[in-house]
mmCIF file of N, CA and C in Angstrom:
data_model
loop_
_atom_site.group_PDB
_atom_site.id
_atom_site.type_symbol
_atom_site.label_atom_id
_atom_site.label_comp_id
_atom_site.label_asym_id
_atom_site.label_seq_id
_atom_site.Cartn_x
_atom_site.Cartn_y
_atom_site.Cartn_z
ATOM 1 N N MET A 1 355.217 82.342 125.531
ATOM 2 C CA MET A 1 355.677 81.615 124.356
ATOM 3 C C MET A 1 356.901 82.339 123.782
ATOM 4 N N LYS A 2 357.872 81.565 123.383
ATOM 5 C CA LYS A 2 359.107 82.117 122.826
ATOM 6 C C LYS A 2 358.875 82.698 121.434
ATOM 7 N N HIS A 3 359.586 83.803 121.155
ATOM 8 C CA HIS A 3 359.593 84.398 119.821
ATOM 9 C C HIS A 3 361.041 84.516 119.367
ATOM 10 N N TYR A 4 361.292 84.171 118.099
ATOM 11 C CA TYR A 4 362.641 84.224 117.548
ATOM 12 C C TYR A 4 362.665 85.101 116.302
ATOM 13 N N ASN A 5 363.728 85.872 116.178
ATOM 14 C CA ASN A 5 364.002 86.589 114.939
ATOM 15 C C ASN A 5 364.962 85.715 114.150
ATOM 16 N N VAL A 6 364.541 85.325 112.956
ATOM 17 C CA VAL A 6 365.269 84.340 112.165
ATOM 18 C C VAL A 6 365.543 84.908 110.774
ATOM 19 N N VAL A 7 366.699 84.523 110.219
ATOM 20 C CA VAL A 7 367.051 84.901 108.850
ATOM 21 C C VAL A 7 367.269 83.632 108.042
ATOM 22 N N CYS A 8 366.978 83.706 106.753
ATOM 23 C CA CYS A 8 367.257 82.564 105.884
ATOM 24 C C CYS A 8 367.781 83.034 104.540
ATOM 25 N N ALA A 9 368.550 82.159 103.909
ATOM 26 C CA ALA A 9 369.174 82.449 102.626
ATOM 27 C C ALA A 9 368.499 81.645 101.527
ATOM 28 N N VAL A 10 367.978 82.330 100.534
ATOM 29 C CA VAL A 10 367.507 81.674 99.324
ATOM 30 C C VAL A 10 368.724 81.714 98.387
ATOM 31 N N VAL A 11 369.566 80.663 98.515
ATOM 32 C CA VAL A 11 370.824 80.623 97.773
ATOM 33 C C VAL A 11 370.561 80.091 96.370
ATOM 34 N N VAL A 12 370.910 80.892 95.389
ATOM 35 C CA VAL A 12 370.717 80.515 93.992
ATOM 36 C C VAL A 12 372.091 80.304 93.351
ATOM 37 N N HIS A 13 372.243 79.140 92.724
ATOM 38 C CA HIS A 13 373.476 78.822 91.995
ATOM 39 C C HIS A 13 373.095 78.144 90.686
ATOM 40 N N GLU A 14 373.469 78.775 89.589
ATOM 41 C CA GLU A 14 373.162 78.250 88.254
ATOM 42 C C GLU A 14 371.675 77.905 88.098
ATOM 43 N N GLY A 15 370.820 78.786 88.604
ATOM 44 C CA GLY A 15 369.377 78.632 88.445
ATOM 45 C C GLY A 15 368.696 77.697 89.423
ATOM 46 N N LYS A 16 369.479 77.047 90.298
ATOM 47 C CA LYS A 16 368.891 76.140 91.300
ATOM 48 C C LYS A 16 368.987 76.769 92.685
ATOM 49 N N ILE A 17 368.068 76.350 93.556
ATOM 50 C CA ILE A 17 367.945 76.920 94.894
ATOM 51 C C ILE A 17 368.282 75.848 95.933
ATOM 52 N N LEU A 18 369.076 76.241 96.924
ATOM 53 C CA LEU A 18 369.505 75.319 97.972
ATOM 54 C C LEU A 18 368.402 75.110 99.006
ATOM 55 N N CYS A 19 368.046 73.849 99.223
ATOM 56 C CA CYS A 19 367.037 73.450 100.207
ATOM 57 C C CYS A 19 367.701 72.515 101.219
ATOM 58 N N MET A 20 367.443 72.731 102.499
ATOM 59 C CA MET A 20 368.058 71.937 103.564
ATOM 60 C C MET A 20 366.965 71.237 104.376
ATOM 61 N N ARG A 21 367.264 70.013 104.817
ATOM 62 C CA ARG A 21 366.294 69.266 105.631
ATOM 63 C C ARG A 21 366.752 69.239 107.085
ATOM 64 N N ARG A 22 365.858 69.658 107.957
ATOM 65 C CA ARG A 22 366.139 69.721 109.395
ATOM 66 C C ARG A 22 366.262 68.319 109.998
ATOM 67 N N PRO A 23 367.011 68.223 111.100
ATOM 68 C CA PRO A 23 367.065 66.944 111.810
ATOM 69 C C PRO A 23 365.680 66.567 112.339
ATOM 70 N N LYS A 24 365.487 65.294 112.601
ATOM 71 C CA LYS A 24 364.176 64.820 113.084
ATOM 72 C C LYS A 24 364.101 64.907 114.608
ATOM 73 N N LYS A 25 364.589 66.018 115.149
ATOM 74 C CA LYS A 25 364.541 66.271 116.591
ATOM 75 C C LYS A 25 364.153 67.730 116.791
ATOM 76 N N GLY A 26 363.944 68.121 118.021
ATOM 77 C CA GLY A 26 363.538 69.500 118.293
ATOM 78 C C GLY A 26 362.035 69.638 118.240
ATOM 79 N N SER A 27 361.580 70.798 117.865
ATOM 80 C CA SER A 27 360.145 71.082 117.825
ATOM 81 C C SER A 27 359.439 70.154 116.841
ATOM 82 N N PRO A 28 358.337 69.526 117.268
ATOM 83 C CA PRO A 28 357.565 68.679 116.352
ATOM 84 C C PRO A 28 357.045 69.457 115.142
ATOM 85 N N SER A 29 356.913 70.766 115.270
ATOM 86 C CA SER A 29 356.411 71.606 114.178
ATOM 87 C C SER A 29 357.390 71.690 113.010
ATOM 88 N N THR A 30 358.690 71.517 113.297
ATOM 89 C CA THR A 30 359.694 71.706 112.246
ATOM 90 C C THR A 30 360.626 70.506 112.064
ATOM 91 N N ALA A 31 360.554 69.514 112.925
ATOM 92 C CA ALA A 31 361.460 68.363 112.848
ATOM 93 C C ALA A 31 361.305 67.624 111.520
ATOM 94 N N GLY A 32 362.418 67.404 110.839
ATOM 95 C CA GLY A 32 362.412 66.669 109.586
ATOM 96 C C GLY A 32 361.884 67.435 108.383
ATOM 97 N N LYS A 33 361.518 68.684 108.584
ATOM 98 C CA LYS A 33 360.967 69.502 107.491
ATOM 99 C C LYS A 33 362.096 70.148 106.681
ATOM 100 N N TRP A 34 361.764 70.556 105.475
ATOM 101 C CA TRP A 34 362.702 71.278 104.620
ATOM 102 C C TRP A 34 362.632 72.758 104.959
ATOM 103 N N GLU A 35 363.769 73.449 104.784
ATOM 104 C CA GLU A 35 363.857 74.873 105.053
ATOM 105 C C GLU A 35 364.983 75.473 104.219
ATOM 106 N N PHE A 36 365.036 76.783 104.207
ATOM 107 C CA PHE A 36 366.178 77.465 103.628
ATOM 108 C C PHE A 36 367.212 77.621 104.743
ATOM 109 N N PRO A 37 368.506 77.547 104.415
ATOM 110 C CA PRO A 37 369.514 77.639 105.473
ATOM 111 C C PRO A 37 369.504 79.010 106.139
ATOM 112 N N GLY A 38 369.836 79.022 107.420
ATOM 113 C CA GLY A 38 369.880 80.262 108.191
ATOM 114 C C GLY A 38 369.815 79.968 109.669
ATOM 115 N N GLY A 39 369.287 80.903 110.425
ATOM 116 C CA GLY A 39 369.192 80.697 111.861
ATOM 117 C C GLY A 39 368.772 81.966 112.581
ATOM 118 N N LYS A 40 368.910 81.938 113.899
ATOM 119 C CA LYS A 40 368.466 83.040 114.750
ATOM 120 C C LYS A 40 369.474 84.185 114.733
ATOM 121 N N THR A 41 368.933 85.406 114.796
ATOM 122 C CA THR A 41 369.808 86.567 114.948
ATOM 123 C C THR A 41 370.101 86.764 116.431
ATOM 124 N N GLU A 42 371.293 87.261 116.713
ATOM 125 C CA GLU A 42 371.668 87.577 118.091
ATOM 126 C C GLU A 42 371.312 89.037 118.370
ATOM 127 N N VAL A 43 371.183 89.383 119.636
ATOM 128 C CA VAL A 43 370.808 90.739 120.031
ATOM 129 C C VAL A 43 371.818 91.732 119.453
ATOM 130 N N GLY A 44 371.302 92.744 118.767
ATOM 131 C CA GLY A 44 372.143 93.788 118.203
ATOM 132 C C GLY A 44 372.804 93.438 116.879
ATOM 133 N N GLU A 45 372.585 92.237 116.382
ATOM 134 C CA GLU A 45 373.211 91.789 115.145
ATOM 135 C C GLU A 45 372.353 92.169 113.942
ATOM 136 N N GLN A 46 372.982 92.668 112.903
ATOM 137 C CA GLN A 46 372.276 92.972 111.664
ATOM 138 C C GLN A 46 371.867 91.663 110.989
ATOM 139 N N PRO A 47 370.699 91.609 110.357
ATOM 140 C CA PRO A 47 370.239 90.355 109.739
ATOM 141 C C PRO A 47 371.231 89.768 108.731
ATOM 142 N N GLU A 48 371.823 90.613 107.898
ATOM 143 C CA GLU A 48 372.771 90.120 106.892
ATOM 144 C C GLU A 48 374.001 89.485 107.554
ATOM 145 N N ASP A 49 374.466 90.100 108.656
ATOM 146 C CA ASP A 49 375.613 89.550 109.387
ATOM 147 C C ASP A 49 375.239 88.223 110.048
ATOM 148 N N ALA A 50 374.029 88.160 110.594
ATOM 149 C CA ALA A 50 373.560 86.917 111.221
ATOM 150 C C ALA A 50 373.506 85.789 110.191
ATOM 151 N N LEU A 51 373.044 86.112 109.002
ATOM 152 C CA LEU A 51 372.925 85.107 107.949
ATOM 153 C C LEU A 51 374.300 84.567 107.556
ATOM 154 N N ARG A 52 375.254 85.460 107.341
ATOM 155 C CA ARG A 52 376.620 85.012 107.005
ATOM 156 C C ARG A 52 377.197 84.167 108.134
ATOM 157 N N ARG A 53 377.011 84.592 109.400
ATOM 158 C CA ARG A 53 377.521 83.847 110.554
ATOM 159 C C ARG A 53 376.899 82.457 110.640
ATOM 160 N N GLU A 54 375.578 82.388 110.516
ATOM 161 C CA GLU A 54 374.890 81.095 110.624
ATOM 162 C C GLU A 54 375.359 80.109 109.552
ATOM 163 N N LEU A 55 375.502 80.566 108.321
ATOM 164 C CA LEU A 55 375.935 79.664 107.246
ATOM 165 C C LEU A 55 377.382 79.229 107.423
ATOM 166 N N ARG A 56 378.207 80.115 107.982
ATOM 167 C CA ARG A 56 379.593 79.705 108.299
ATOM 168 C C ARG A 56 379.585 78.654 109.411
ATOM 169 N N GLU A 57 378.812 78.897 110.476
ATOM 170 C CA GLU A 57 378.784 77.990 111.623
ATOM 171 C C GLU A 57 378.181 76.629 111.277
ATOM 172 N N GLU A 58 377.063 76.625 110.571
ATOM 173 C CA GLU A 58 376.333 75.378 110.320
ATOM 174 C C GLU A 58 376.781 74.632 109.071
ATOM 175 N N MET A 59 377.483 75.347 108.156
ATOM 176 C CA MET A 59 377.764 74.715 106.866
ATOM 177 C C MET A 59 379.168 74.994 106.316
ATOM 178 N N ASP A 60 379.960 75.843 106.992
ATOM 179 C CA ASP A 60 381.238 76.290 106.432
ATOM 180 C C ASP A 60 381.022 76.825 105.015
ATOM 181 N N TYR A 61 379.993 77.636 104.845
ATOM 182 C CA TYR A 61 379.591 78.094 103.516
ATOM 183 C C TYR A 61 379.592 79.614 103.474
ATOM 184 N N GLU A 62 380.272 80.157 102.480
ATOM 185 C CA GLU A 62 380.317 81.608 102.272
ATOM 186 C C GLU A 62 379.347 81.971 101.152
ATOM 187 N N VAL A 63 378.466 82.905 101.433
ATOM 188 C CA VAL A 63 377.516 83.363 100.423
ATOM 189 C C VAL A 63 377.571 84.881 100.325
ATOM 190 N N LYS A 64 377.103 85.384 99.207
ATOM 191 C CA LYS A 64 376.923 86.829 99.030
ATOM 192 C C LYS A 64 375.459 87.114 99.341
ATOM 193 N N VAL A 65 375.237 87.911 100.378
ATOM 194 C CA VAL A 65 373.874 88.238 100.793
ATOM 195 C C VAL A 65 373.378 89.417 99.959
ATOM 196 N N GLY A 66 372.279 89.188 99.269
ATOM 197 C CA GLY A 66 371.678 90.220 98.426
ATOM 198 C C GLY A 66 370.487 90.865 99.097
ATOM 199 N N LYS A 67 369.488 91.169 98.290
ATOM 200 C CA LYS A 67 368.335 91.938 98.775
ATOM 201 C C LYS A 67 367.394 91.101 99.646
ATOM 202 N N LEU A 68 366.687 91.808 100.509
ATOM 203 C CA LEU A 68 365.624 91.209 101.313
ATOM 204 C C LEU A 68 364.473 90.874 100.381
ATOM 205 N N ILE A 69 364.047 89.612 100.395
ATOM 206 C CA ILE A 69 362.929 89.183 99.545
ATOM 207 C C ILE A 69 361.604 89.492 100.231
ATOM 208 N N THR A 70 361.498 89.058 101.478
ATOM 209 C CA THR A 70 360.257 89.264 102.229
ATOM 210 C C THR A 70 360.501 88.994 103.705
ATOM 211 N N THR A 71 359.539 89.399 104.519
ATOM 212 C CA THR A 71 359.526 89.088 105.944
ATOM 213 C C THR A 71 358.221 88.350 106.231
ATOM 214 N N VAL A 72 358.333 87.207 106.905
ATOM 215 C CA VAL A 72 357.172 86.377 107.236
ATOM 216 C C VAL A 72 357.036 86.301 108.753
ATOM 217 N N GLU A 73 355.843 86.574 109.245
ATOM 218 C CA GLU A 73 355.515 86.367 110.666
ATOM 219 C C GLU A 73 354.743 85.056 110.736
ATOM 220 N N TYR A 74 355.197 84.141 111.614
ATOM 221 C CA TYR A 74 354.489 82.861 111.685
ATOM 222 C C TYR A 74 354.405 82.380 113.134
ATOM 223 N N GLN A 75 353.230 81.862 113.482
ATOM 224 C CA GLN A 75 352.967 81.331 114.823
ATOM 225 C C GLN A 75 352.866 79.816 114.760
ATOM 226 N N TYR A 76 353.878 79.124 115.267
ATOM 227 C CA TYR A 76 353.818 77.673 115.422
ATOM 228 C C TYR A 76 353.106 77.378 116.740
ATOM 229 N N PRO A 77 352.699 76.125 116.978
ATOM 230 C CA PRO A 77 352.021 75.817 118.243
ATOM 231 C C PRO A 77 352.885 76.099 119.484
ATOM 232 N N ASP A 78 354.220 75.948 119.366
ATOM 233 C CA ASP A 78 355.078 76.071 120.539
ATOM 234 C C ASP A 78 356.028 77.272 120.517
ATOM 235 N N PHE A 79 356.037 78.070 119.451
ATOM 236 C CA PHE A 79 356.865 79.273 119.382
ATOM 237 C C PHE A 79 356.425 80.097 118.172
ATOM 238 N N SER A 80 356.918 81.322 118.098
ATOM 239 C CA SER A 80 356.622 82.163 116.932
ATOM 240 C C SER A 80 357.924 82.709 116.376
ATOM 241 N N ILE A 81 357.909 83.075 115.074
ATOM 242 C CA ILE A 81 359.106 83.617 114.452
ATOM 243 C C ILE A 81 358.770 84.814 113.569
ATOM 244 N N THR A 82 359.756 85.671 113.422
ATOM 245 C CA THR A 82 359.793 86.675 112.371
ATOM 246 C C THR A 82 360.940 86.232 111.475
ATOM 247 N N LEU A 83 360.606 85.841 110.257
ATOM 248 C CA LEU A 83 361.582 85.282 109.316
ATOM 249 C C LEU A 83 361.873 86.297 108.213
ATOM 250 N N GLN A 84 363.134 86.699 108.097
ATOM 251 C CA GLN A 84 363.567 87.568 107.007
ATOM 252 C C GLN A 84 364.325 86.706 106.003
ATOM 253 N N ALA A 85 363.858 86.710 104.758
ATOM 254 C CA ALA A 85 364.461 85.890 103.705
ATOM 255 C C ALA A 85 365.236 86.788 102.742
ATOM 256 N N PHE A 86 366.487 86.415 102.488
ATOM 257 C CA PHE A 86 367.363 87.184 101.611
ATOM 258 C C PHE A 86 367.740 86.354 100.390
ATOM 259 N N LEU A 87 367.768 87.013 99.241
ATOM 260 C CA LEU A 87 368.260 86.387 98.024
ATOM 261 C C LEU A 87 369.787 86.390 98.112
ATOM 262 N N CYS A 88 370.408 85.219 97.950
ATOM 263 C CA CYS A 88 371.853 85.084 98.089
ATOM 264 C C CYS A 88 372.438 84.336 96.900
ATOM 265 N N SER A 89 373.732 84.503 96.706
ATOM 266 C CA SER A 89 374.427 83.760 95.659
ATOM 267 C C SER A 89 375.710 83.192 96.250
ATOM 268 N N ALA A 90 376.245 82.192 95.572
ATOM 269 C CA ALA A 90 377.488 81.555 96.018
ATOM 270 C C ALA A 90 378.316 81.207 94.792
ATOM 271 N N ASP A 91 379.624 81.185 94.978
ATOM 272 C CA ASP A 91 380.521 80.851 93.874
ATOM 273 C C ASP A 91 380.582 79.358 93.599
ATOM 274 N N ASN A 92 380.135 78.557 94.588
ATOM 275 C CA ASN A 92 380.213 77.098 94.434
ATOM 276 C C ASN A 92 379.118 76.431 95.251
ATOM 277 N N THR A 93 379.050 75.114 95.159
ATOM 278 C CA THR A 93 378.033 74.341 95.895
ATOM 279 C C THR A 93 378.675 73.455 96.951
ATOM 280 N N THR A 94 379.897 73.779 97.351
ATOM 281 C CA THR A 94 380.631 72.955 98.308
ATOM 282 C C THR A 94 380.459 73.497 99.723
ATOM 283 N N PHE A 95 379.894 72.676 100.601
ATOM 284 C CA PHE A 95 379.748 73.035 102.010
ATOM 285 C C PHE A 95 379.709 71.758 102.842
ATOM 286 N N ASN A 96 379.821 71.917 104.156
ATOM 287 C CA ASN A 96 379.762 70.785 105.092
ATOM 288 C C ASN A 96 378.436 70.845 105.834
ATOM 289 N N ARG A 97 377.640 69.812 105.697
ATOM 290 C CA ARG A 97 376.348 69.741 106.391
ATOM 291 C C ARG A 97 376.619 69.330 107.833
ATOM 292 N N LYS A 98 376.543 70.269 108.764
ATOM 293 C CA LYS A 98 376.803 69.975 110.176
ATOM 294 C C LYS A 98 375.524 69.756 110.973
ATOM 295 N N GLU A 99 374.454 70.465 110.611
ATOM 296 C CA GLU A 99 373.199 70.438 111.367
ATOM 297 C C GLU A 99 372.089 69.678 110.648
ATOM 298 N N HIS A 100 372.041 69.802 109.353
ATOM 299 C CA HIS A 100 370.938 69.247 108.563
ATOM 300 C C HIS A 100 371.217 67.802 108.151
ATOM 301 N N ILE A 101 370.139 67.058 107.854
ATOM 302 C CA ILE A 101 370.298 65.634 107.509
ATOM 303 C C ILE A 101 370.280 65.384 106.004
ATOM 304 N N ASP A 102 369.921 66.409 105.216
ATOM 305 C CA ASP A 102 369.897 66.238 103.767
ATOM 306 C C ASP A 102 369.883 67.621 103.127
ATOM 307 N N HIS A 103 370.188 67.669 101.842
ATOM 308 C CA HIS A 103 370.061 68.904 101.083
ATOM 309 C C HIS A 103 369.792 68.576 99.621
ATOM 310 N N ARG A 104 369.221 69.520 98.936
ATOM 311 C CA ARG A 104 368.962 69.394 97.499
ATOM 312 C C ARG A 104 369.114 70.762 96.852
ATOM 313 N N TRP A 105 369.546 70.744 95.603
ATOM 314 C CA TRP A 105 369.518 71.934 94.754
ATOM 315 C C TRP A 105 368.331 71.737 93.816
ATOM 316 N N CYS A 106 367.319 72.589 93.943
ATOM 317 C CA CYS A 106 366.073 72.408 93.196
ATOM 318 C C CYS A 106 365.819 73.560 92.223
ATOM 319 N N GLN A 107 365.185 73.220 91.116
ATOM 320 C CA GLN A 107 364.632 74.235 90.228
ATOM 321 C C GLN A 107 363.460 74.881 90.973
ATOM 322 N N PRO A 108 363.177 76.152 90.717
ATOM 323 C CA PRO A 108 362.072 76.801 91.431
ATOM 324 C C PRO A 108 360.754 76.022 91.380
ATOM 325 N N HIS A 109 360.409 75.427 90.231
ATOM 326 C CA HIS A 109 359.132 74.706 90.130
ATOM 327 C C HIS A 109 359.112 73.418 90.967
ATOM 328 N N GLU A 110 360.282 72.937 91.413
ATOM 329 C CA GLU A 110 360.346 71.729 92.235
ATOM 330 C C GLU A 110 360.127 72.012 93.721
ATOM 331 N N LEU A 111 360.244 73.255 94.139
ATOM 332 C CA LEU A 111 360.167 73.604 95.560
ATOM 333 C C LEU A 111 358.887 73.113 96.241
ATOM 334 N N PRO A 112 357.700 73.277 95.636
ATOM 335 C CA PRO A 112 356.478 72.852 96.319
ATOM 336 C C PRO A 112 356.384 71.340 96.564
ATOM 337 N N LYS A 113 357.227 70.545 95.928
ATOM 338 C CA LYS A 113 357.175 69.089 96.107
ATOM 339 C C LYS A 113 357.775 68.636 97.433
ATOM 340 N N LEU A 114 358.545 69.511 98.095
ATOM 341 C CA LEU A 114 359.171 69.152 99.371
ATOM 342 C C LEU A 114 358.225 69.475 100.530
ATOM 343 N N ASP A 115 358.432 68.801 101.668
ATOM 344 C CA ASP A 115 357.627 69.000 102.869
ATOM 345 C C ASP A 115 358.284 70.099 103.711
ATOM 346 N N TRP A 116 357.892 71.344 103.477
ATOM 347 C CA TRP A 116 358.522 72.513 104.074
ATOM 348 C C TRP A 116 358.004 72.811 105.472
ATOM 349 N N ALA A 117 358.852 73.442 106.285
ATOM 350 C CA ALA A 117 358.399 74.033 107.539
ATOM 351 C C ALA A 117 357.348 75.088 107.179
ATOM 352 N N ALA A 118 356.325 75.210 107.991
ATOM 353 C CA ALA A 118 355.164 76.038 107.649
ATOM 354 C C ALA A 118 355.527 77.488 107.346
ATOM 355 N N ALA A 119 356.446 78.087 108.074
ATOM 356 C CA ALA A 119 356.812 79.479 107.817
ATOM 357 C C ALA A 119 357.423 79.635 106.429
ATOM 358 N N ASP A 120 358.129 78.619 105.968
ATOM 359 C CA ASP A 120 358.751 78.673 104.647
ATOM 360 C C ASP A 120 357.739 78.480 103.522
ATOM 361 N N GLU A 121 356.609 77.839 103.805
ATOM 362 C CA GLU A 121 355.601 77.602 102.765
ATOM 363 C C GLU A 121 355.106 78.913 102.161
ATOM 364 N N GLU A 122 354.938 79.922 103.005
ATOM 365 C CA GLU A 122 354.491 81.236 102.536
ATOM 366 C C GLU A 122 355.532 81.823 101.566
ATOM 367 N N LEU A 123 356.785 81.654 101.907
ATOM 368 C CA LEU A 123 357.881 82.123 101.057
ATOM 369 C C LEU A 123 357.921 81.349 99.744
ATOM 370 N N ILE A 124 357.714 80.026 99.808
ATOM 371 C CA ILE A 124 357.715 79.185 98.604
ATOM 372 C C ILE A 124 356.637 79.666 97.633
ATOM 373 N N GLU A 125 355.439 79.915 98.145
ATOM 374 C CA GLU A 125 354.345 80.387 97.295
ATOM 375 C C GLU A 125 354.732 81.675 96.581
ATOM 376 N N MET A 126 355.367 82.579 97.312
ATOM 377 C CA MET A 126 355.779 83.842 96.720
ATOM 378 C C MET A 126 356.863 83.620 95.658
ATOM 379 N N LEU A 127 357.842 82.770 95.959
ATOM 380 C CA LEU A 127 358.952 82.536 95.042
ATOM 381 C C LEU A 127 358.498 81.835 93.765
ATOM 382 N N VAL A 128 357.625 80.853 93.896
ATOM 383 C CA VAL A 128 357.196 80.064 92.743
ATOM 384 C C VAL A 128 356.120 80.809 91.948
ATOM 385 N N GLY A 129 355.184 81.394 92.648
ATOM 386 C CA GLY A 129 354.065 82.030 91.975
ATOM 387 C C GLY A 129 354.302 83.464 91.555
ATOM 388 N N GLY A 130 355.369 84.068 92.080
ATOM 389 C CA GLY A 130 355.583 85.482 91.838
ATOM 390 C C GLY A 130 356.383 85.821 90.594
ATOM 391 N N GLY A 131 356.737 84.828 89.792
ATOM 392 C CA GLY A 131 357.520 85.103 88.595
ATOM 393 C C GLY A 131 358.864 85.720 88.931
ATOM 394 N N HIS A 132 359.454 85.281 90.034
ATOM 395 C CA HIS A 132 360.707 85.854 90.534
ATOM 396 C C HIS A 132 361.863 85.594 89.560
ATOM 397 N N LYS A 133 362.709 86.575 89.380
ATOM 398 C CA LYS A 133 363.895 86.433 88.517
ATOM 399 C C LYS A 133 365.057 85.921 89.381
ATOM 400 N N TRP A 134 365.621 84.800 88.983
ATOM 401 C CA TRP A 134 366.651 84.152 89.809
ATOM 402 C C TRP A 134 368.071 84.532 89.437
ATOM 403 N N GLU A 135 368.284 85.101 88.334
ATOM 404 C CA GLU A 135 369.672 85.403 87.931
ATOM 405 C C GLU A 135 369.980 86.861 88.142
#
């Protein structure tokens, strides 16, 4: 079974968090689900560098990568991931959606209302229930 090292950005802008919806193709476990933007790290690449690269490639979006929030290990039926989530900020909300089919800027309390990829659900619980400071 394949294992991927993945990074994601919890991008906060003016108190709202960027949520992206995956295309309805690929793994049935994640197709059409909501996620935080990011992607796979390449061999030898630092997670923060991978995150900046992925957001440039998939969204033409520049973010400031901040602290590591958490690391989630998750086993899907057809693959497994190690997901590192970073708190990020951006100067604006302008980007080009190249891979995803939708996006939303949500208040933290709105996050649980979306249909998230399972690995992200653990992160959502921590972000919403943990009294996290967003500014």
